[in-house]
mmCIF file with all atom_site columns, C-alpha atoms in Angstrom:
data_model
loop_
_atom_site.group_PDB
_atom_site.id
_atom_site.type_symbol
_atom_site.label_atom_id
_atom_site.label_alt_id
_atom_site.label_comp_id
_atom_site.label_asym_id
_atom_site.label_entity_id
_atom_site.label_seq_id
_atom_site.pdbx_PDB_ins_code
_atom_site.Cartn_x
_atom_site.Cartn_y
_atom_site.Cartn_z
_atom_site.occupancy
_atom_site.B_iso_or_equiv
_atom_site.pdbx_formal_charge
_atom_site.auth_seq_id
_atom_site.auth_comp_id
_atom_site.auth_asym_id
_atom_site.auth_atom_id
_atom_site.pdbx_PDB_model_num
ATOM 1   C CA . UNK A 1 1   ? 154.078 97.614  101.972 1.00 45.00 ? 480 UNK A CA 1
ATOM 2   C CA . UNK A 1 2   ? 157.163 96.865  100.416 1.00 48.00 ? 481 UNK A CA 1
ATOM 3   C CA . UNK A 1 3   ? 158.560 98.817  97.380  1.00 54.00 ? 482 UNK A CA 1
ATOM 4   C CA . UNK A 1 4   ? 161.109 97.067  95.036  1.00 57.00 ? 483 UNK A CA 1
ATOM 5   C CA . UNK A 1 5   ? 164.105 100.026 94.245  1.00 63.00 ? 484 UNK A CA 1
ATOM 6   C CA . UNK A 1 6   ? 167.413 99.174  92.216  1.00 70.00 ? 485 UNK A CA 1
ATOM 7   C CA . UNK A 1 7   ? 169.771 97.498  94.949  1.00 68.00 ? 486 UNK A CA 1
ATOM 8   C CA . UNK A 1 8   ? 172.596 99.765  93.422  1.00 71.00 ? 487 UNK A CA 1
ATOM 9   C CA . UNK A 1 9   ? 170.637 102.870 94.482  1.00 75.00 ? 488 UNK A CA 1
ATOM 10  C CA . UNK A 1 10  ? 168.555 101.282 97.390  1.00 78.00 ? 489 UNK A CA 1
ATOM 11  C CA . UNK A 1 11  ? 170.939 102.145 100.403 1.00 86.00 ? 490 UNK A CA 1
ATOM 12  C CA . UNK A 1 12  ? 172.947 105.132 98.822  1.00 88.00 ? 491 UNK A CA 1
ATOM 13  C CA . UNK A 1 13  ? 173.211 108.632 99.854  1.00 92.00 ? 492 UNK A CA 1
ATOM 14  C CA . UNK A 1 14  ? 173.325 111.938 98.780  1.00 91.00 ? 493 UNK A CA 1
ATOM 15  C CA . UNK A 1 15  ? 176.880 112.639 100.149 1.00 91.00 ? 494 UNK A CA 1
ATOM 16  C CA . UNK A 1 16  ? 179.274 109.683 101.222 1.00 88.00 ? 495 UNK A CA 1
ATOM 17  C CA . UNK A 1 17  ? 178.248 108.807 104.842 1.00 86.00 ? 496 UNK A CA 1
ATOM 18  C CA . UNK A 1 18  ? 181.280 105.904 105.592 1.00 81.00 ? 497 UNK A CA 1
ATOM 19  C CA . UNK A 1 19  ? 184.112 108.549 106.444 1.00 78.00 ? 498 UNK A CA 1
ATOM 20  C CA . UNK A 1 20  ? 181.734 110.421 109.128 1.00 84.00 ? 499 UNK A CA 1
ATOM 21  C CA . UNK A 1 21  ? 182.577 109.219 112.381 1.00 84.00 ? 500 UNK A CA 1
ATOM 22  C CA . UNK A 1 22  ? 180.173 111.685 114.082 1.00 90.00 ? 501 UNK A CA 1
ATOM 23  C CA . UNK A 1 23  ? 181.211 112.917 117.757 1.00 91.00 ? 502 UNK A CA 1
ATOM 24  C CA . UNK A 1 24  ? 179.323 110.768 120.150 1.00 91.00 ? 503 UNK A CA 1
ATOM 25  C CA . UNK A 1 25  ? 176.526 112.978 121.980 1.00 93.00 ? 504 UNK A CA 1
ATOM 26  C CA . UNK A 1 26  ? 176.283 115.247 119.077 1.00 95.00 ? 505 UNK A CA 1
ATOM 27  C CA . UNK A 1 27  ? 173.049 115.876 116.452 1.00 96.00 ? 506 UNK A CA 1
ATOM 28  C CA . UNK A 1 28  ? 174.865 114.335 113.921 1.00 95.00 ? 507 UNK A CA 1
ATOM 29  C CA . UNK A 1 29  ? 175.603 111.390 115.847 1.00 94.00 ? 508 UNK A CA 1
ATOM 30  C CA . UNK A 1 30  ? 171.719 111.130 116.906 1.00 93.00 ? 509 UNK A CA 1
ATOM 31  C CA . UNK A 1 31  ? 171.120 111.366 112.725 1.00 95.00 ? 510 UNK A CA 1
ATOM 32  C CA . UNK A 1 32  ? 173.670 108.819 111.840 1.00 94.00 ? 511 UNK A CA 1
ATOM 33  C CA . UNK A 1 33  ? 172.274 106.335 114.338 1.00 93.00 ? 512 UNK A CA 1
ATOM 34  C CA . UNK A 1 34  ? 168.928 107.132 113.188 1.00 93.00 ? 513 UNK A CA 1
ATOM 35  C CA . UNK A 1 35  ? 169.675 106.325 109.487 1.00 93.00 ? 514 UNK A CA 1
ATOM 36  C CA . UNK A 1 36  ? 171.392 103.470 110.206 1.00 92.00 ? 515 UNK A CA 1
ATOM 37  C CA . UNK A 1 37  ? 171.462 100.511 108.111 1.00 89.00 ? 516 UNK A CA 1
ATOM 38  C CA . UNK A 1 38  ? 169.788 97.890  110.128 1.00 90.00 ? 517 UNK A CA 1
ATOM 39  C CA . UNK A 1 39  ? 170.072 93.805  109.574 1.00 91.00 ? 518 UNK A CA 1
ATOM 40  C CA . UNK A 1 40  ? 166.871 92.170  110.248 1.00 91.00 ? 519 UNK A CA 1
ATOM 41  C CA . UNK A 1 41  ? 167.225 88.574  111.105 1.00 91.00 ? 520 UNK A CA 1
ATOM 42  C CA . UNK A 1 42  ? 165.456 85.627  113.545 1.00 92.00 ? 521 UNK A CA 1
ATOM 43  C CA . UNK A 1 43  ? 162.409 87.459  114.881 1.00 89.00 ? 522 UNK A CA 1
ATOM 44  C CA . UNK A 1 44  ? 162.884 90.315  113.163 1.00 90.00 ? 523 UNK A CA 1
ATOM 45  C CA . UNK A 1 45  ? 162.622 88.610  109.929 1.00 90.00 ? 524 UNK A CA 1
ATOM 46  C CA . UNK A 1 46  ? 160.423 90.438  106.833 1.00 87.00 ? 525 UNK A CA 1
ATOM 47  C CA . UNK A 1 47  ? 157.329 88.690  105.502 1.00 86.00 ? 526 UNK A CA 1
ATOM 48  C CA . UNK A 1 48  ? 158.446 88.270  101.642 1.00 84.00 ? 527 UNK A CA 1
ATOM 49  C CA . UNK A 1 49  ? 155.357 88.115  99.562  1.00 80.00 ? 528 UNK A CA 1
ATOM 50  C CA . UNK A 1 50  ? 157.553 87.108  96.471  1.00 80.00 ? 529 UNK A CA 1
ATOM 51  C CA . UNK A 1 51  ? 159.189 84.490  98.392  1.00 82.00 ? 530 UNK A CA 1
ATOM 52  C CA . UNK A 1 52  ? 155.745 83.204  99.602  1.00 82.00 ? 531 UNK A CA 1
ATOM 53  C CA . UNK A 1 53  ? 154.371 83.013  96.340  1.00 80.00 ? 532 UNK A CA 1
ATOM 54  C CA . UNK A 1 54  ? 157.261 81.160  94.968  1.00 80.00 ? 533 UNK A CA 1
ATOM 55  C CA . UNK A 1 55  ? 156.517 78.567  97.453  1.00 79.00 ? 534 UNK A CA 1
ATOM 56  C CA . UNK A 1 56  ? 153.024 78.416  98.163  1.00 77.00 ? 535 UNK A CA 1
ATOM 57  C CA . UNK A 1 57  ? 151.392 79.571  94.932  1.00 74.00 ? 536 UNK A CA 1
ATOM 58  C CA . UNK A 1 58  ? 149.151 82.557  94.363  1.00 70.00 ? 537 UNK A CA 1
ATOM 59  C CA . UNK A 1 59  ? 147.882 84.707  97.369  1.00 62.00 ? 538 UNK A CA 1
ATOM 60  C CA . UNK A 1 60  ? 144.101 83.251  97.550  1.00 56.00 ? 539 UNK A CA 1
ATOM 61  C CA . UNK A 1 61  ? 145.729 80.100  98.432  1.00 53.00 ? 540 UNK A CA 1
ATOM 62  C CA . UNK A 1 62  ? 148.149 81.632  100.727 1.00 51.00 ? 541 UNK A CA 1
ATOM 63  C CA . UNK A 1 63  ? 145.826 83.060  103.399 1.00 52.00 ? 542 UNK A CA 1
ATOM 64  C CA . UNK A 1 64  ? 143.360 80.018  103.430 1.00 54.00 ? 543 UNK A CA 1
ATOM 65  C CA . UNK A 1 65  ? 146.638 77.872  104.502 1.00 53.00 ? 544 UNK A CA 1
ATOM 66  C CA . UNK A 1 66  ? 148.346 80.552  106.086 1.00 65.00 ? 545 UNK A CA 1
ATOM 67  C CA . UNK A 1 67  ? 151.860 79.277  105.376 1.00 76.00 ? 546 UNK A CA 1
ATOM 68  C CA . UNK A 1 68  ? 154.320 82.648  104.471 1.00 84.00 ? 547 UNK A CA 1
ATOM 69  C CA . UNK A 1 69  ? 157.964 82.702  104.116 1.00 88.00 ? 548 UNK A CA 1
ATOM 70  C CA . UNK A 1 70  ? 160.138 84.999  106.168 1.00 90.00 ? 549 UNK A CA 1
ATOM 71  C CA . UNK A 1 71  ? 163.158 86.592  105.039 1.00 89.00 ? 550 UNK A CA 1
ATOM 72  C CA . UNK A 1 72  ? 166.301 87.950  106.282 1.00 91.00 ? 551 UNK A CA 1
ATOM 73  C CA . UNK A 1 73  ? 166.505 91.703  104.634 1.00 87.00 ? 552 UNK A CA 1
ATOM 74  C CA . UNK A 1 74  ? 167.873 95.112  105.313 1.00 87.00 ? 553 UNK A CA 1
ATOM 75  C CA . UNK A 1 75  ? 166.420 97.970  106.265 1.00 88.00 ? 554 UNK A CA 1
ATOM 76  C CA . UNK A 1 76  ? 166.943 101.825 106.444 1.00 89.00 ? 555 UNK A CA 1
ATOM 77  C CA . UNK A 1 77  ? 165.472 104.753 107.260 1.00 91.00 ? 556 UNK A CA 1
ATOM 78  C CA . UNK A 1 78  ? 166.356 107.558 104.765 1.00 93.00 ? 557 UNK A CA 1
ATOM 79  C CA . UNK A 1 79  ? 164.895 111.072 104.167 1.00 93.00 ? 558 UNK A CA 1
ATOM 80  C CA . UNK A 1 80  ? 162.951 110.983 100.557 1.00 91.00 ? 559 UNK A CA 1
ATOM 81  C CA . UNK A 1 81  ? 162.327 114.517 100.689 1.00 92.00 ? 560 UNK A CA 1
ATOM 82  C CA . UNK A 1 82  ? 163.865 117.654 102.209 1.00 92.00 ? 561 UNK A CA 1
ATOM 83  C CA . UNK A 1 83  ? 162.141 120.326 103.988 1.00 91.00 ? 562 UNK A CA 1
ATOM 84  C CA . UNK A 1 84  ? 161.905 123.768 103.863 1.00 92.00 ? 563 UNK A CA 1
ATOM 85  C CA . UNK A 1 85  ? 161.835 123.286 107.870 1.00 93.00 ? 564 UNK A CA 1
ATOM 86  C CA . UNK A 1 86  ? 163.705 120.921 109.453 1.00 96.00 ? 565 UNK A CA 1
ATOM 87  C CA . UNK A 1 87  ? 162.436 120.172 112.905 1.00 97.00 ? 566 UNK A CA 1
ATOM 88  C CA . UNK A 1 88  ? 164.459 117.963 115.205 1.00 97.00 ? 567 UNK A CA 1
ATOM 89  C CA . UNK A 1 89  ? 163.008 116.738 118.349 1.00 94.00 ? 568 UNK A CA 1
ATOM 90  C CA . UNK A 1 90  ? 165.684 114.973 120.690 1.00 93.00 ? 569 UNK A CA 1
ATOM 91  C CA . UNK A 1 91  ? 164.228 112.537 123.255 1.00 88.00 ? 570 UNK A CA 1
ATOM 92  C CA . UNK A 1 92  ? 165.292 113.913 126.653 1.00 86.00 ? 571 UNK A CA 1
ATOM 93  C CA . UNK A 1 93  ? 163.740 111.282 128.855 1.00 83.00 ? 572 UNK A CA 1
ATOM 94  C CA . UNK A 1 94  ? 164.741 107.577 129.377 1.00 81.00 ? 573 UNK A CA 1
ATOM 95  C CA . UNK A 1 95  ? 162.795 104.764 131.320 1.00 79.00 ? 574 UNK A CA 1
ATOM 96  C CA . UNK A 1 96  ? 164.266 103.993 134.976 1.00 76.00 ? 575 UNK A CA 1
ATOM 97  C CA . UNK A 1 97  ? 162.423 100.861 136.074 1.00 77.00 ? 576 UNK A CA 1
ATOM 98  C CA . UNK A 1 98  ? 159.159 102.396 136.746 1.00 78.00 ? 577 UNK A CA 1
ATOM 99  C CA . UNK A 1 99  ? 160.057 105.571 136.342 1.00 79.00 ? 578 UNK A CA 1
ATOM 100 C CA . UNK A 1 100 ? 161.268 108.070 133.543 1.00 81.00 ? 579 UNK A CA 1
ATOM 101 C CA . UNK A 1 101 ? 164.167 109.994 134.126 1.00 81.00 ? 580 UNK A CA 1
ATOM 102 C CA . UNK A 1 102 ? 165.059 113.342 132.124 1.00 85.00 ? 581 UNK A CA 1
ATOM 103 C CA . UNK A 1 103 ? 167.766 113.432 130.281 1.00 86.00 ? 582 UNK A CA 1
ATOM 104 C CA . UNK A 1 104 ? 169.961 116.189 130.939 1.00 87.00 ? 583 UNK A CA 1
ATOM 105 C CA . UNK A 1 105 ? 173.367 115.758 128.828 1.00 88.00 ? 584 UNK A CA 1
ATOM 106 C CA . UNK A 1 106 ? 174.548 118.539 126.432 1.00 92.00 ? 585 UNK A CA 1
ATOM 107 C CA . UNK A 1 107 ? 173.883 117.257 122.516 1.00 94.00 ? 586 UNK A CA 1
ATOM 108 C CA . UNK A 1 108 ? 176.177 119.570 120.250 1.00 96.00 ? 587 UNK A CA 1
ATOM 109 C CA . UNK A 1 109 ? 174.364 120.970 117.742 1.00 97.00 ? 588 UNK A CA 1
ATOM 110 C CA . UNK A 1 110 ? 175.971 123.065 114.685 1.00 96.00 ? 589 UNK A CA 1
ATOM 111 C CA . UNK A 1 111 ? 174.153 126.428 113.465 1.00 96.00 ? 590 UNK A CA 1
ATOM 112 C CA . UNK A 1 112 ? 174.839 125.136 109.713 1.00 95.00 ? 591 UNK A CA 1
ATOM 113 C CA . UNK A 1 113 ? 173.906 121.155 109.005 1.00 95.00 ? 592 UNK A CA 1
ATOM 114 C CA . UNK A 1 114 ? 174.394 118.955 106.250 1.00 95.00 ? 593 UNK A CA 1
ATOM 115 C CA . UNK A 1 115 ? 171.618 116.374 105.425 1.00 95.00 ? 594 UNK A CA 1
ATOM 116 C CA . UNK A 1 116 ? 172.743 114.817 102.502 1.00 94.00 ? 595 UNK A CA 1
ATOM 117 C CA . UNK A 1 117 ? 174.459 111.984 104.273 1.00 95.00 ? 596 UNK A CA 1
ATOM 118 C CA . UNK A 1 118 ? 170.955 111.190 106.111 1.00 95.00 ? 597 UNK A CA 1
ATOM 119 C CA . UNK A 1 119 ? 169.233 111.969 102.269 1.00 94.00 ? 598 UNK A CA 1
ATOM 120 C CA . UNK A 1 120 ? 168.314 109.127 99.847  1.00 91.00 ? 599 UNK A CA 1
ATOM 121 C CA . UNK A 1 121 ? 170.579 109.541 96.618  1.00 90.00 ? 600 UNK A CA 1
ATOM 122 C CA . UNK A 1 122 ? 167.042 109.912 94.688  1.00 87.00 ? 601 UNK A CA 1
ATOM 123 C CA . UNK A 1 123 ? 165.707 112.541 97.180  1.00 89.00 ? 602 UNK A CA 1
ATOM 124 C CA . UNK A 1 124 ? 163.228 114.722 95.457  1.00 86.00 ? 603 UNK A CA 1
ATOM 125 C CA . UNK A 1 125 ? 163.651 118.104 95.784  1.00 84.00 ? 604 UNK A CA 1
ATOM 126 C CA . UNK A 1 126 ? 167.631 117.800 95.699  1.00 87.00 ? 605 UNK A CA 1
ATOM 127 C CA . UNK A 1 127 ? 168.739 119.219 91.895  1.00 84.00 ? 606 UNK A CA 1
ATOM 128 C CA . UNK A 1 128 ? 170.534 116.290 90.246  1.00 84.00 ? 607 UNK A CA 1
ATOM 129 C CA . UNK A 1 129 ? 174.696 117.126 91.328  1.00 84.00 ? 608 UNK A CA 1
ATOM 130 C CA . UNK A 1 130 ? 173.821 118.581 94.685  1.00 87.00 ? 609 UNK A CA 1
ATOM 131 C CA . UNK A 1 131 ? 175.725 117.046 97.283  1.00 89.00 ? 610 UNK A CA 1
ATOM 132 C CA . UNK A 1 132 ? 175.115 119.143 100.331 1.00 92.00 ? 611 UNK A CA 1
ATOM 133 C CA . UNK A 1 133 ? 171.345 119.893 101.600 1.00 93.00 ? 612 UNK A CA 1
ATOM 134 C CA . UNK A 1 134 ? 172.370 122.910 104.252 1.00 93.00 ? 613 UNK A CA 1
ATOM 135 C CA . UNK A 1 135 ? 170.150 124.088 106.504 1.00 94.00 ? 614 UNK A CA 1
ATOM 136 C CA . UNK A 1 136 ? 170.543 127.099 109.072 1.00 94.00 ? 615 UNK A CA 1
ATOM 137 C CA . UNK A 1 137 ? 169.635 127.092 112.584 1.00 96.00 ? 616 UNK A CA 1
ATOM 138 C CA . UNK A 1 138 ? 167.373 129.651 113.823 1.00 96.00 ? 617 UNK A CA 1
ATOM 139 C CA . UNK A 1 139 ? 165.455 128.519 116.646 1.00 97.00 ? 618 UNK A CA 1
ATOM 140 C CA . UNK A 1 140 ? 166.247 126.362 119.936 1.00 98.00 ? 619 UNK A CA 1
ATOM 141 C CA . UNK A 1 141 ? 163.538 125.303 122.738 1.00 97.00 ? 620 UNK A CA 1
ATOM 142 C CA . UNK A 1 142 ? 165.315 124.116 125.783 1.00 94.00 ? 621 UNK A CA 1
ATOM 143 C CA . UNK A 1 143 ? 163.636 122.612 129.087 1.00 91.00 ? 622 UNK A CA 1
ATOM 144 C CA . UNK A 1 144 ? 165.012 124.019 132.734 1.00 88.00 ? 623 UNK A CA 1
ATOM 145 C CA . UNK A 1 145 ? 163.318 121.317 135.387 1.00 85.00 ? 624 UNK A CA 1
ATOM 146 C CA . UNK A 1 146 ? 162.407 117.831 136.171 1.00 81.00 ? 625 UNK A CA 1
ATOM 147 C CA . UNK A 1 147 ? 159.762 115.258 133.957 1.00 79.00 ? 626 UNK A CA 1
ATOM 148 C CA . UNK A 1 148 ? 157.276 116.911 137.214 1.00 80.00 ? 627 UNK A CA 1
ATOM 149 C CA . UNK A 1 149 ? 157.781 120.355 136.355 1.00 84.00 ? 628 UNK A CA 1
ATOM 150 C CA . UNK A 1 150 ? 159.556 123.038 134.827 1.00 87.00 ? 629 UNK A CA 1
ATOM 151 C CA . UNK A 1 151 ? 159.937 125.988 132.523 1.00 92.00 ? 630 UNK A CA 1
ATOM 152 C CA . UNK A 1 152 ? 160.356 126.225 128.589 1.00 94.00 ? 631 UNK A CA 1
ATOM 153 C CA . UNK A 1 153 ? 162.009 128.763 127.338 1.00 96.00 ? 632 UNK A CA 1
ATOM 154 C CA . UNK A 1 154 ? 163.162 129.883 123.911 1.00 97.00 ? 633 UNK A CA 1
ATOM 155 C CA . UNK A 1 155 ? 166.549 131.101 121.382 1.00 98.00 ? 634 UNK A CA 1
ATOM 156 C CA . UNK A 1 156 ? 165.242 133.085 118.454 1.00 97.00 ? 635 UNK A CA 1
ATOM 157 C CA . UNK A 1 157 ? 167.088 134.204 115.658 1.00 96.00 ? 636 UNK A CA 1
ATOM 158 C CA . UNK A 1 158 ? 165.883 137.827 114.112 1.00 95.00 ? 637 UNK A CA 1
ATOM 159 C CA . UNK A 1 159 ? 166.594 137.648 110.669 1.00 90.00 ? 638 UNK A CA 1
ATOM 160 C CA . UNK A 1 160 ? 165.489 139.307 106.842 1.00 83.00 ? 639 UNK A CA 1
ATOM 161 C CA . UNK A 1 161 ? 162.968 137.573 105.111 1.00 79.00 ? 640 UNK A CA 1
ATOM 162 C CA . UNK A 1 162 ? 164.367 134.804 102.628 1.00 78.00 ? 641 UNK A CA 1
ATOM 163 C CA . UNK A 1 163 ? 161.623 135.302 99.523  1.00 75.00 ? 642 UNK A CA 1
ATOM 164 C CA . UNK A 1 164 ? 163.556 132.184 97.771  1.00 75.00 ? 643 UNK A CA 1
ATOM 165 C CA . UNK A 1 165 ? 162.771 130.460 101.329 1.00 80.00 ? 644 UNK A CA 1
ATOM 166 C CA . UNK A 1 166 ? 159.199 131.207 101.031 1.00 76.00 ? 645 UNK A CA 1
ATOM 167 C CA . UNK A 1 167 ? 158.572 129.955 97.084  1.00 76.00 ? 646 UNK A CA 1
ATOM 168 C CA . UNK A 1 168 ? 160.216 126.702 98.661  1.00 76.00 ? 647 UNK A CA 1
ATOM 169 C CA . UNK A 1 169 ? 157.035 126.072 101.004 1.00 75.00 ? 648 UNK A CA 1
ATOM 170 C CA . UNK A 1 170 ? 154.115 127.759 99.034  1.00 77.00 ? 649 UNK A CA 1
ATOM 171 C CA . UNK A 1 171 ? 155.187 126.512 95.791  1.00 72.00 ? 650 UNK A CA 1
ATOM 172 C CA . UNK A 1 172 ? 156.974 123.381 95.585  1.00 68.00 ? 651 UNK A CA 1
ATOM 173 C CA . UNK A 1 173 ? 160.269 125.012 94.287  1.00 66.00 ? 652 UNK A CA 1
ATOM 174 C CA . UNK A 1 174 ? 163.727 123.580 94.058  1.00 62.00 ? 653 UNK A CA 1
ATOM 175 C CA . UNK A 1 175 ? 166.782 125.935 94.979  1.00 58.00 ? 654 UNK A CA 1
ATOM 176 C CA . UNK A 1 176 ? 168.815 126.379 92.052  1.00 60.00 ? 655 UNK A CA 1
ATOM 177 C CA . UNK A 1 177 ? 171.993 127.967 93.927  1.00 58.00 ? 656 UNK A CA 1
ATOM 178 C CA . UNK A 1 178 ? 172.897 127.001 97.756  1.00 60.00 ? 657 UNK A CA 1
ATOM 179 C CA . UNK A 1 179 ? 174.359 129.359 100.479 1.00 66.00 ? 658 UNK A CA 1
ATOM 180 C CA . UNK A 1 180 ? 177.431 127.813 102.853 1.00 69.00 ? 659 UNK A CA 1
ATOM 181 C CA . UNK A 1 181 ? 177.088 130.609 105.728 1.00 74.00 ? 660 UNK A CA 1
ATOM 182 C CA . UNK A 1 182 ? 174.591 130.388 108.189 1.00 78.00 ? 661 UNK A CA 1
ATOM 183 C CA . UNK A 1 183 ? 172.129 133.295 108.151 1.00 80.00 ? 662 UNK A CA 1
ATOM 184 C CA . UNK A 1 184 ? 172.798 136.659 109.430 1.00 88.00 ? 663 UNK A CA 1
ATOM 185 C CA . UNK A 1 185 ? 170.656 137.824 112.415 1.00 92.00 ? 664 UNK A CA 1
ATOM 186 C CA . UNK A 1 186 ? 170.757 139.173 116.147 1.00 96.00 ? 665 UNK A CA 1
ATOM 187 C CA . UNK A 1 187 ? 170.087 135.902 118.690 1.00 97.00 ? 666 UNK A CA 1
ATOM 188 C CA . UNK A 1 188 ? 167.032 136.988 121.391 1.00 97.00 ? 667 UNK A CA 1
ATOM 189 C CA . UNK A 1 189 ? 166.611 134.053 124.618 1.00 97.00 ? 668 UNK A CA 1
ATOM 190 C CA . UNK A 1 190 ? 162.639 134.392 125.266 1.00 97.00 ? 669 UNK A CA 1
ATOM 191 C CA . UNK A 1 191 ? 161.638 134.212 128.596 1.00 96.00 ? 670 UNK A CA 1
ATOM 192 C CA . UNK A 1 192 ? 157.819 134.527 129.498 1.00 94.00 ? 671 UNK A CA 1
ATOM 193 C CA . UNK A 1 193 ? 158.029 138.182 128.364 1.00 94.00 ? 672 UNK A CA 1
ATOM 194 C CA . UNK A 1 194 ? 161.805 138.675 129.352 1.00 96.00 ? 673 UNK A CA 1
ATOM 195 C CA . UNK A 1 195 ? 163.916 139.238 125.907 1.00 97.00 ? 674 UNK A CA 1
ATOM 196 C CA . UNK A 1 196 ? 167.088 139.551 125.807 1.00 97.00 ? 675 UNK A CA 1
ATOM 197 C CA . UNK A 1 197 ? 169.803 139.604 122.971 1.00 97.00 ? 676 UNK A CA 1
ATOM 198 C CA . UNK A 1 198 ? 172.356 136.730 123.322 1.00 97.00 ? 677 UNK A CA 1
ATOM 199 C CA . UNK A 1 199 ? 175.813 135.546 121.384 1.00 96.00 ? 678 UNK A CA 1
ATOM 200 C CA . UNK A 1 200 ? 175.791 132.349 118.987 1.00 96.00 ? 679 UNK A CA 1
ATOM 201 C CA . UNK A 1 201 ? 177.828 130.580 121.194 1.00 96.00 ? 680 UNK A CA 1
ATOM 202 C CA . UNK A 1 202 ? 174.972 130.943 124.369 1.00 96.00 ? 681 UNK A CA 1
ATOM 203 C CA . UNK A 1 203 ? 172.461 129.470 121.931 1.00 97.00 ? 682 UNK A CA 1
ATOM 204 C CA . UNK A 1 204 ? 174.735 126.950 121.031 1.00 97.00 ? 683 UNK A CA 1
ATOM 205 C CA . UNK A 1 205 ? 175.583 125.747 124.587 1.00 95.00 ? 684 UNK A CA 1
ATOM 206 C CA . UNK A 1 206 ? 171.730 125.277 125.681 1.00 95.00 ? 685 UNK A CA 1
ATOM 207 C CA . UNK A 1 207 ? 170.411 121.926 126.184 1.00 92.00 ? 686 UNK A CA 1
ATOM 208 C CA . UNK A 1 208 ? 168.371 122.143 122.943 1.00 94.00 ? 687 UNK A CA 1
ATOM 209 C CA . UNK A 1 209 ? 164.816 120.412 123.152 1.00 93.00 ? 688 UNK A CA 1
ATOM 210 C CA . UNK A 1 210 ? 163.796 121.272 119.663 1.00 96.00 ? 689 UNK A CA 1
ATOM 211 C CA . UNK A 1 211 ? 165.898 122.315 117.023 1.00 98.00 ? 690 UNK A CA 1
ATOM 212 C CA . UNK A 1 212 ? 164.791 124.451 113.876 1.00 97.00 ? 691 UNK A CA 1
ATOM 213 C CA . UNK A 1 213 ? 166.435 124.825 111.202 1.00 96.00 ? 692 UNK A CA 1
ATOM 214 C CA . UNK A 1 214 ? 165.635 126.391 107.461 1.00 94.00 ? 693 UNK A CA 1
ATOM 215 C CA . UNK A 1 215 ? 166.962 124.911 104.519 1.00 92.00 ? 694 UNK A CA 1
ATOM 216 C CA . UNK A 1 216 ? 169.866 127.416 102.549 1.00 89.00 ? 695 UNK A CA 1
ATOM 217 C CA . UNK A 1 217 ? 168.752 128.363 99.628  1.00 71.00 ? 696 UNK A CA 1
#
């Protein structure tokens, strides 16, 4: 189904997205070619229902003939709505003829992100002026092995409760204010039962699998 929205607002952003220029092989590189704006043209033309009707008549005579008019359009893929947890899940296999092949290349990841480059400009639970949705990193699953076999293990990040954090999920509730710093804690790498405290800077060199993050409130 496709929703009409004001082409002034349609393919805008919370923060300015043009200056970017994201490192290549980094999570904000993966976002900004995730979000972007994508021509869609030939076969990849949309099915215009307006444009049909304008040509054909009403719908009941439209699908008894089935004659439709095609479109070239633009699309995007925008968040409408951000999370109290964000959850990124990189895609650490590619095909290889038959086979699929793991992926093993180091993504840079930050421990504080911005989404409101990747956020629609009418993104709900964003307070009208906010320009930065920040979110702090406190989890990492990374993948030691082959696509046959391996081990998972884990980064966790022991940290005080965030009550404001918690209203957020249960109840619906805006933040009012926004932290910049990411939240204090003691990193732990998880091993079966093996624990054992680690720096910021070993979580942030692991070949991250999954990514969590919790939005700064």
């Amino acid at each position: 189904e496709v929703s009409t929205e004001d082409p002034e607002t349609a393919f805008c952003t919370l923060a300015n997205r043009e200056g970017l220029n994201p490192e290549e092989g980094s999570i904000h590189h993966c976002l900004y070619q995730f979000t972007r704006n994508e021509k869609l043209t030939e076969t990849n033309k949309l099915l215009c229902d307006v444009c049909t009707q304008r040509h054909y008549g009403p719908k009941k005579n439209i699908k008894s003939a089935k004659k439709y008019v095609y479109t070239n359009a633009k699309k995007q893929m925008l968040i409408s709505l951000a999370p109290p947890i964000l959850t990124l899940h990189l895609k650490r296999f590619q095909q290889a003829g038959f086979n699929l092949r793991k992926v093993n290349r180091h993504i840079k990841f930050p421990e504080v992100i911005d989404l409101a480059p990747f956020c629609a400009a009418k993104c709900k639970n964003v307070a009208e002026g906010n320009t930065e949705v920040l979110y702090s990193l406190y989890g990492v699953v990374e993948h030691s092995g082959t696509m046959r076999s391996g081990h998972y293990t884990a980064y966790a990040k022991m940290r005080s409760m965030n009550n404001h954090l918690s209203d957020l999920v249960l109840r619906g509730q805006s933040p009012q204010a926004l932290e910049t710093e990411p939240v204090k804690g003691q990193w732990f790498h998880i091993s079966d039962t093996h624990v054992q405290a680690v720096s910021a800077s070993k979580v942030l060199s692991s070949q991250a699998y999954l990514l969590f993050y919790e939005r700064l409130l």
